[in-house]
Amino acid sequence: MRGQGNIGTAINVAGNNLLTNNGLISADVSGGTLNITAPASGGGSSIVNNNILEARNGGTLVISTNVNNAAGQINAQNGSQVLQNSVTITHGTLGSNGTGVIAASAGLTSCGVRPWRPDSHRTGHDQRQPSRPDQHAKGM
């Protein structure tokens, strides 16, 4: 799935729901935003990312639901940003390239996350809340 808009917003759904990404979800419209929200209003709703969630081409990916990222990557490519909106990201890889930014809100928790490095040089930018030393992102 590519582009801008909303993924996961539930309409009249009861119980816990799960969105599983086995391919590519890419916010790739310059100046556009792709929002990933909980697939339902239930507290157990979340996303399993088995491949790639990314922002590229000047797009913004906003993640507003917990992500089990054990088999996946979350990337901010050059000129793009990934915004983590008070979510828990478990395992997997977070990364940025060039001027790509991964920005975390105050409620972010990342457990077992590995940094991603496309080359041997540290590139990209991380933005963490100073009061949250438990946040993990590229190069930390």
N, CA, C and O of each residue as an XYZ file, in Angstrom:
560
protein
N       0.851     -1.160      0.000
C       0.000      0.000      0.000
C       0.900      1.227      0.000
O       1.891      1.285      0.728
N       0.545      2.203     -0.821
C       1.354      3.407     -0.903
C       0.452      4.624     -0.981
O      -0.728      4.532     -1.319
N       1.042      5.769     -0.657
C       0.327      7.020     -0.841
C       0.102      7.777      0.444
O       0.976      7.840      1.309
N      -1.096      8.357      0.560
C      -1.470      9.141      1.734
C      -2.891      8.777      2.122
O      -3.631      8.191      1.331
N      -3.270      9.130      3.355
C      -4.614      8.822      3.838
C      -4.563      8.124      5.179
O      -3.682      8.403      5.993
N      -5.510      7.205      5.424
C      -5.615      6.505      6.705
C      -5.686      5.006      6.482
O      -6.337      4.526      5.554
N      -4.996      4.271      7.362
C      -5.057      2.813      7.376
C      -5.440      2.392      8.781
O      -4.853      2.865      9.754
N      -6.421      1.504      8.897
C      -6.717      0.886     10.179
C      -7.910      1.422     10.917
O      -8.363      0.784     11.868
N      -8.447      2.564     10.531
C      -9.575      3.131     11.246
C     -10.774      2.208     11.109
O     -11.200      1.885     10.000
N     -11.315      1.784     12.253
C     -12.417      0.818     12.256
C     -13.771      1.513     12.150
O     -13.961      2.626     12.641
N     -14.684      0.840     11.510
C     -16.059      1.315     11.434
C     -16.950      0.220     11.994
O     -17.085     -0.843     11.387
N     -17.554      0.468     13.143
C     -18.496     -0.465     13.752
C     -17.912     -1.867     13.907
O     -18.523     -2.845     13.477
N     -16.743     -1.969     14.515
C     -16.094     -3.252     14.739
C     -15.979     -3.468     16.237
O     -15.599     -2.557     16.973
N     -16.307     -4.669     16.690
C     -16.212     -4.984     18.115
C     -15.054     -5.946     18.343
O     -14.686     -6.710     17.451
N     -14.485     -5.903     19.542
C     -13.414     -6.826     19.904
C     -12.057     -6.358     19.431
O     -11.900     -5.247     18.923
N     -11.076     -7.235     19.609
C      -9.712     -6.924     19.214
C      -9.499     -7.281     17.750
O     -10.001     -8.296     17.268
N      -8.764     -6.451     17.063
C      -8.466     -6.686     15.657
C      -6.975     -6.541     15.428
O      -6.280     -5.879     16.198
N      -6.493     -7.158     14.375
C      -5.077     -7.156     14.066
C      -4.891     -6.839     12.589
O      -5.539     -7.436     11.729
N      -4.003     -5.899     12.303
C      -3.614     -5.596     10.935
C      -2.221     -6.178     10.747
O      -1.315     -5.864     11.517
N      -2.035     -7.021      9.738
C      -0.735     -7.629      9.472
C      -0.200     -7.124      8.140
O      -0.869     -7.232      7.111
N       1.023     -6.566      8.165
C       1.689     -6.106      6.955
C       2.754     -7.124      6.565
O       3.742     -7.298      7.278
N       2.553     -7.791      5.440
C       3.546     -8.722      4.912
C       4.234     -8.167      3.670
O       4.977     -8.882      2.999
N       3.992     -6.909      3.366
C       4.574     -6.299      2.168
C       5.187     -4.954      2.479
O       6.104     -4.848      3.293
N       4.676     -3.927      1.827
C       5.199     -2.571      1.966
C       4.051     -1.615      2.225
O       3.069     -1.587      1.483
N       4.186     -0.829      3.290
C       3.301      0.306      3.530
C       4.200      1.530      3.469
O       5.100      1.689      4.294
N       3.954      2.404      2.481
C       4.861      3.507      2.200
C       4.114      4.829      2.082
O       3.226      4.982      1.243
N       4.488      5.786      2.938
C       4.001      7.162      2.824
C       4.935      7.839      1.830
O       5.995      8.337      2.210
N       4.544      7.858      0.556
C       5.479      8.296     -0.478
C       4.980      9.468     -1.323
O       5.470      9.688     -2.431
N       4.007     10.220     -0.803
C       3.521     11.411     -1.496
C       4.183     12.631     -0.859
O       4.007     12.875      0.334
N       4.934     13.391     -1.635
C       5.620     14.563     -1.115
C       4.623     15.520     -0.462
O       3.661     15.953     -1.097
N       4.860     15.844      0.807
C       3.978     16.731      1.558
C       2.738     16.049      2.094
O       1.953     16.677      2.805
N       2.539     14.784      1.774
C       1.361     14.043      2.223
C       1.635     13.253      3.491
O       2.787     13.034      3.865
N       0.553     12.824      4.152
C       0.654     12.055      5.391
C      -0.149     10.774      5.263
O      -1.287     10.779      4.794
N       0.460      9.682      5.688
C      -0.218      8.397      5.784
C      -0.304      8.051      7.263
O       0.721      7.864      7.919
N      -1.532      7.966      7.796
C      -1.755      7.667      9.209
C      -2.091      6.195      9.375
O      -2.964      5.669      8.685
N      -1.395      5.528     10.295
C      -1.743      4.157     10.663
C      -2.302      4.216     12.073
O      -1.597      4.568     13.019
N      -3.576      3.868     12.207
C      -4.248      3.908     13.502
C      -4.661      2.502     13.909
O      -4.562      1.558     13.125
N      -5.123      2.378     15.141
C      -5.569      1.077     15.643
C      -6.697      0.552     14.769
O      -7.603      1.306     14.415
N      -6.656     -0.744     14.411
C      -7.698     -1.305     13.565
C      -9.063     -1.384     14.232
O     -10.050     -1.689     13.563
N      -9.147     -1.120     15.523
C     -10.429     -1.089     16.241
C     -10.226     -0.328     17.532
O      -9.095     -0.026     17.913
N     -11.315     -0.018     18.200
C     -11.222      0.744     19.441
C     -10.838     -0.123     20.626
O     -10.574      0.414     21.702
N     -10.795     -1.424     20.476
C     -10.432     -2.320     21.572
C      -8.987     -2.157     21.978
O      -8.139     -1.854     21.138
N      -8.689     -2.352     23.254
C      -7.341     -2.166     23.772
C      -6.325     -3.137     23.205
O      -5.126     -2.870     23.285
N      -6.758     -4.263     22.632
C      -5.835     -5.245     22.106
C      -5.526     -5.066     20.639
O      -4.829     -5.892     20.050
N      -6.021     -4.020     20.045
C      -5.797     -3.804     18.619
C      -4.376     -3.332     18.370
O      -3.844     -2.516     19.123
N      -3.761     -3.848     17.308
C      -2.382     -3.481     17.013
C      -2.046     -3.863     15.578
O      -2.897     -4.322     14.816
N      -0.779     -3.658     15.238
C      -0.269     -4.005     13.915
C       0.893     -4.969     14.081
O       1.712     -4.813     14.987
N       0.966     -5.964     13.210
C       2.140     -6.816     13.085
C       2.811     -6.415     11.779
O       2.201     -6.493     10.712
N       4.064     -5.988     11.863
C       4.811     -5.608     10.670
C       5.850     -6.683     10.386
O       6.829     -6.815     11.120
N       5.637     -7.447      9.327
C       6.574     -8.497      8.932
C       7.494     -8.066      7.800
O       8.307     -8.864      7.333
N       7.385     -6.827      7.352
C       8.237     -6.392      6.255
C       8.631     -4.930      6.434
O       9.492     -4.648      7.268
N       8.046     -3.981      5.695
C       8.527     -2.598      5.742
C       7.380     -1.610      5.915
O       6.388     -1.645      5.187
N       7.543     -0.723      6.901
C       6.746      0.496      7.043
C       7.732      1.625      6.783
O       8.810      1.644      7.377
N       7.385      2.571      5.905
C       8.365      3.603      5.585
C       7.714      4.919      5.186
O       6.545      4.985      4.805
N       8.543      5.976      5.295
C       8.228      7.281      4.714
C       9.333      7.567      3.712
O      10.510      7.347      3.997
N       8.950      8.067      2.519
C       9.935      8.385      1.486
C       9.387      9.476      0.573
O       8.205      9.812      0.639
N      10.229     10.014     -0.259
C       9.842     11.044     -1.244
C       9.213     12.280     -0.601
O       8.377     12.935     -1.223
N       9.602     12.612      0.637
C       9.054     13.788      1.311
C       7.734     13.546      2.012
O       7.074     14.498      2.427
N       7.334     12.290      2.152
C       6.091     11.948      2.843
C       6.293     11.782      4.338
O       7.422     11.699      4.822
N       5.175     11.734      5.067
C       5.189     11.538      6.514
C       4.343     10.319      6.852
O       3.201     10.205      6.409
N       4.911      9.408      7.640
C       4.187      8.251      8.154
C       3.942      8.490      9.632
O       4.889      8.661     10.399
N       2.670      8.502     10.043
C       2.312      8.676     11.452
C       1.817      7.333     11.966
O       0.835      6.791     11.460
N       2.502      6.797     12.980
C       2.115      5.520     13.582
C       1.422      5.827     14.898
O       2.041      6.336     15.833
N       0.118      5.510     14.968
C      -0.688      5.824     16.151
C      -1.287      4.570     16.774
O      -2.359      4.625     17.376
N      -0.605      3.449     16.633
C      -1.025      2.201     17.265
C       0.217      1.368     17.548
O       1.247      1.543     16.896
N       0.127      0.471     18.510
C       1.264     -0.374     18.850
C       1.657     -1.244     17.667
O       0.810     -1.672     16.884
N       2.971     -1.500     17.548
C       3.484     -2.292     16.433
C       4.368     -3.412     16.964
O       5.329     -3.160     17.692
N       4.039     -4.655     16.597
C       4.944     -5.783     16.789
C       5.780     -5.829     15.519
O       5.308     -6.238     14.458
N       7.018     -5.405     15.647
C       7.898     -5.212     14.499
C       8.982     -6.281     14.441
O      10.032     -6.062     13.837
N       8.739     -7.446     15.065
C       9.772     -8.470     15.234
C      10.440     -8.873     13.926
O      11.649     -9.106     13.903
N       9.690     -8.960     12.854
C      10.258     -9.390     11.575
C      10.344     -8.235     10.584
O      10.519     -8.459      9.387
N      10.221     -6.997     11.074
C      10.104     -5.884     10.143
C      11.086     -4.756     10.351
O      11.929     -4.782     11.248
N      10.946     -3.755      9.481
C      11.721     -2.524      9.532
C      10.773     -1.338      9.449
O       9.752     -1.385      8.762
N      11.130     -0.272     10.163
C      10.430      1.003     10.053
C      11.494      2.020      9.669
O      12.441      2.246     10.422
N      11.343      2.637      8.493
C      12.392      3.478      7.928
C      11.882      4.863      7.551
O      10.756      5.022      7.079
N      12.740      5.868      7.769
C      12.503      7.230      7.286
C      13.584      7.522      6.251
O      14.751      7.701      6.599
N      13.197      7.568      4.994
C      14.155      7.815      3.924
C      14.420      9.316      3.784
O      13.739     10.133      4.404
N      15.391      9.661      2.984
C      15.837     11.034      2.788
C      14.664     12.000      2.566
O      13.832     11.781      1.685
N      14.605     13.074      3.374
C      13.590     14.109      3.226
C      12.222     13.746      3.760
O      11.257     14.472      3.517
N      12.110     12.645      4.480
C      10.820     12.157      4.971
C      10.877     11.964      6.477
O      11.943     12.040      7.087
N       9.699     11.711      7.074
C       9.695     11.499      8.519
C       8.687     10.439      8.930
O       7.635     10.269      8.313
N       9.049      9.727     10.001
C       8.162      8.782     10.665
C       7.891      9.362     12.043
O       8.824      9.615     12.805
N       6.622      9.573     12.368
C       6.223     10.114     13.664
C       5.562      9.001     14.457
O       4.589      8.398     14.003
N       6.090      8.730     15.639
C       5.555      7.688     16.512
C       4.732      8.373     17.584
O       5.273      9.082     18.432
N       3.435      8.164     17.548
C       2.483      8.902     18.361
C       2.058      8.104     19.589
O       1.033      7.423     19.562
N       2.843      8.184     20.673
C       2.534      7.520     21.948
C       2.243      6.040     21.760
O       1.198      5.546     22.184
N       3.170      5.338     21.124
C       2.982      3.922     20.826
C       4.126      3.088     21.377
O       5.179      3.608     21.747
N       3.896      1.785     21.423
C       4.940      0.832     21.766
C       5.326      0.082     20.504
O       4.476     -0.505     19.833
N       6.611      0.105     20.186
C       7.137     -0.662     19.066
C       8.016     -1.748     19.661
O       8.979     -1.465     20.373
N       7.672     -2.997     19.361
C       8.382     -4.121     19.947
C       9.267     -4.785     18.899
O       8.786     -5.229     17.857
N      10.567     -4.850     19.186
C      11.562     -5.549     18.370
C      11.710     -4.941     16.980
O      11.178     -3.866     16.702
N      12.427     -5.630     16.122
C      12.618     -5.179     14.756
C      13.672     -4.103     14.616
O      14.558     -3.969     15.460
N      13.570     -3.342     13.547
C      14.586     -2.364     13.183
C      13.947     -1.016     12.879
O      12.944     -0.936     12.169
N      14.546      0.049     13.430
C      14.169      1.423     13.096
C      15.356      2.056     12.393
O      16.498      1.841     12.802
N      15.114      2.824     11.355
C      16.240      3.443     10.690
C      15.882      4.689      9.921
O      14.729      4.910      9.548
N      16.912      5.510      9.688
C      16.745      6.706      8.874
C      17.913      6.795      7.915
O      18.976      6.224      8.158
N      17.711      7.511      6.826
C      18.725      7.637      5.799
C      18.756      9.088      5.334
O      17.702      9.689      5.123
N      19.951      9.661      5.173
C      20.074     11.047      4.739
C      19.432     11.987      5.734
O      19.790     11.980      6.911
N      18.480     12.803      5.277
C      17.801     13.746      6.166
C      16.503     13.175      6.721
O      15.701     13.917      7.287
N      16.280     11.877      6.571
C      15.096     11.235      7.139
C      15.093     11.336      8.652
O      16.144     11.265      9.289
N      13.898     11.503      9.231
C      13.761     11.699     10.677
C      12.759     10.701     11.234
O      11.684     10.497     10.671
N      13.132     10.079     12.358
C      12.179      9.316     13.156
C      11.992     10.114     14.432
O      12.935     10.291     15.204
N      10.774     10.598     14.656
C      10.485     11.440     15.815
C       9.529     10.701     16.735
O       8.538     10.120     16.291
N       9.841     10.733     18.017
C       9.051     10.019     19.013
C       8.350     10.999     19.931
O       8.951     11.969     20.394
N       7.073     10.742     20.195
C       6.351     11.545     21.177
C       6.703     11.055     22.572
O       7.403     10.053     22.722
N       6.229     11.744     23.578
C       6.592     11.442     24.963
C       6.154     10.057     25.411
O       6.748      9.511     26.341
N       5.145      9.468     24.791
C       4.642      8.181     25.236
C       5.258      6.984     24.551
O       4.761      5.871     24.722
N       6.333      7.163     23.770
C       6.908      6.064     23.004
C       7.658      5.092     23.889
O       8.371      5.493     24.809
N       7.493      3.817     23.606
C       8.319      2.772     24.190
C       8.809      1.898     23.061
O       8.019      1.472     22.218
N      10.105      1.622     23.029
C      10.658      0.707     22.035
C      11.397     -0.384     22.778
O      12.297     -0.098     23.568
N      11.031     -1.629     22.537
C      11.623     -2.756     23.251
C      12.341     -3.662     22.267
O      11.725     -4.175     21.333
N      13.631     -3.863     22.463
C      14.375     -4.781     21.624
C      14.542     -4.313     20.197
O      14.671     -5.136     19.291
N      14.544     -3.005     19.973
C      14.652     -2.455     18.622
C      16.118     -2.329     18.241
O      16.933     -1.863     19.037
N      16.456     -2.746     17.018
C      17.819     -2.648     16.507
C      17.948     -1.440     15.590
O      17.015     -1.116     14.855
N      19.106     -0.766     15.628
C      19.322      0.317     14.669
C      19.568     -0.246     13.278
O      20.106     -1.342     13.123
N      19.172      0.508     12.285
C      19.384      0.132     10.889
C      20.382      1.093     10.290
O      20.252      2.307     10.448
N      21.373      0.566      9.607
C      22.391      1.412      9.003
C      22.583      1.001      7.556
O      23.086     -0.090      7.287
N      22.193      1.852      6.620
C      22.327      1.496      5.217
C      23.771      1.493      4.731
O      24.067      0.919      3.683
N      24.668      2.123      5.471
C      26.076      2.149      5.113
C      26.881      2.233      6.400
O      26.314      2.136      7.488
N      28.160      2.405      6.297
C      28.993      2.411      7.492
C      29.018      3.757      8.197
O      29.654      3.887      9.243
N      28.349      4.753      7.656
C      28.328      6.082      8.265
C      26.981      6.332      8.924
O      25.945      5.865      8.450
N      27.010      7.067     10.013
C      25.756      7.426     10.668
C      25.095      8.515      9.848
O      25.670      9.582      9.635
N      23.885      8.239      9.389
C      23.151      9.225      8.611
C      21.770      9.386      9.206
O      21.342      8.570     10.022
N      21.082     10.416      8.811
C      19.726     10.633      9.305
C      19.726     11.273     10.674
O      20.771     11.610     11.231
N      18.524     11.431     11.200
C      18.356     12.132     12.459
C      17.361     11.392     13.338
O      16.408     10.786     12.848
N      17.594     11.450     14.631
C      16.669     10.891     15.601
C      16.217     12.029     16.492
O      17.012     12.901     16.845
N      14.960     12.025     16.854
C      14.469     13.014     17.793
C      13.813     12.263     18.932
O      12.823     11.559     18.736
N      14.374     12.418     20.135
C      13.821     11.743     21.299
C      13.450     12.793     22.329
O      14.025     13.880     22.368
N      12.496     12.454     23.149
C      12.156     13.329     24.260
C      13.271     13.209     25.299
O      13.636     12.091     25.664
N      13.832     14.338     25.795
C      14.949     14.272     26.728
C      14.625     13.506     28.008
O      15.525     12.960     28.646
N      13.367     13.463     28.383
C      12.996     12.784     29.624
C      12.793     11.289     29.428
O      12.406     10.603     30.374
N      13.041     10.760     28.235
C      12.777      9.355     27.947
C      14.051      8.626     27.532
O      14.228      8.345     26.347
N      14.952      8.310     28.479
C      16.186      7.626     28.102
C      15.958      6.202     27.614
O      16.872      5.591     27.061
N      14.740      5.653     27.808
C      14.476      4.279     27.387
C      14.119      4.175     25.913
O      13.958      3.069     25.395
N      13.992      5.302     25.230
C      13.672      5.261     23.807
C      14.899      4.781     23.046
O      16.026      5.178     23.341
N      14.664      3.935     22.078
C      15.752      3.429     21.256
C      15.489      3.826     19.814
O      14.378      3.673     19.307
N      16.495      4.325     19.179
C      16.381      4.629     17.760
C      17.754      4.455     17.141
O      18.696      4.056     17.827
N      17.879      4.741     15.880
C      19.115      4.512     15.154
C      20.328      5.132     15.839
O      20.326      6.316     16.177
N      21.349      4.328     16.036
C      22.597      4.818     16.595
C      22.595      4.981     18.094
O      23.559      5.506     18.651
N      21.535      4.547     18.773
C      21.463      4.726     20.222
C      21.505      3.409     20.938
O      21.455      3.373     22.168
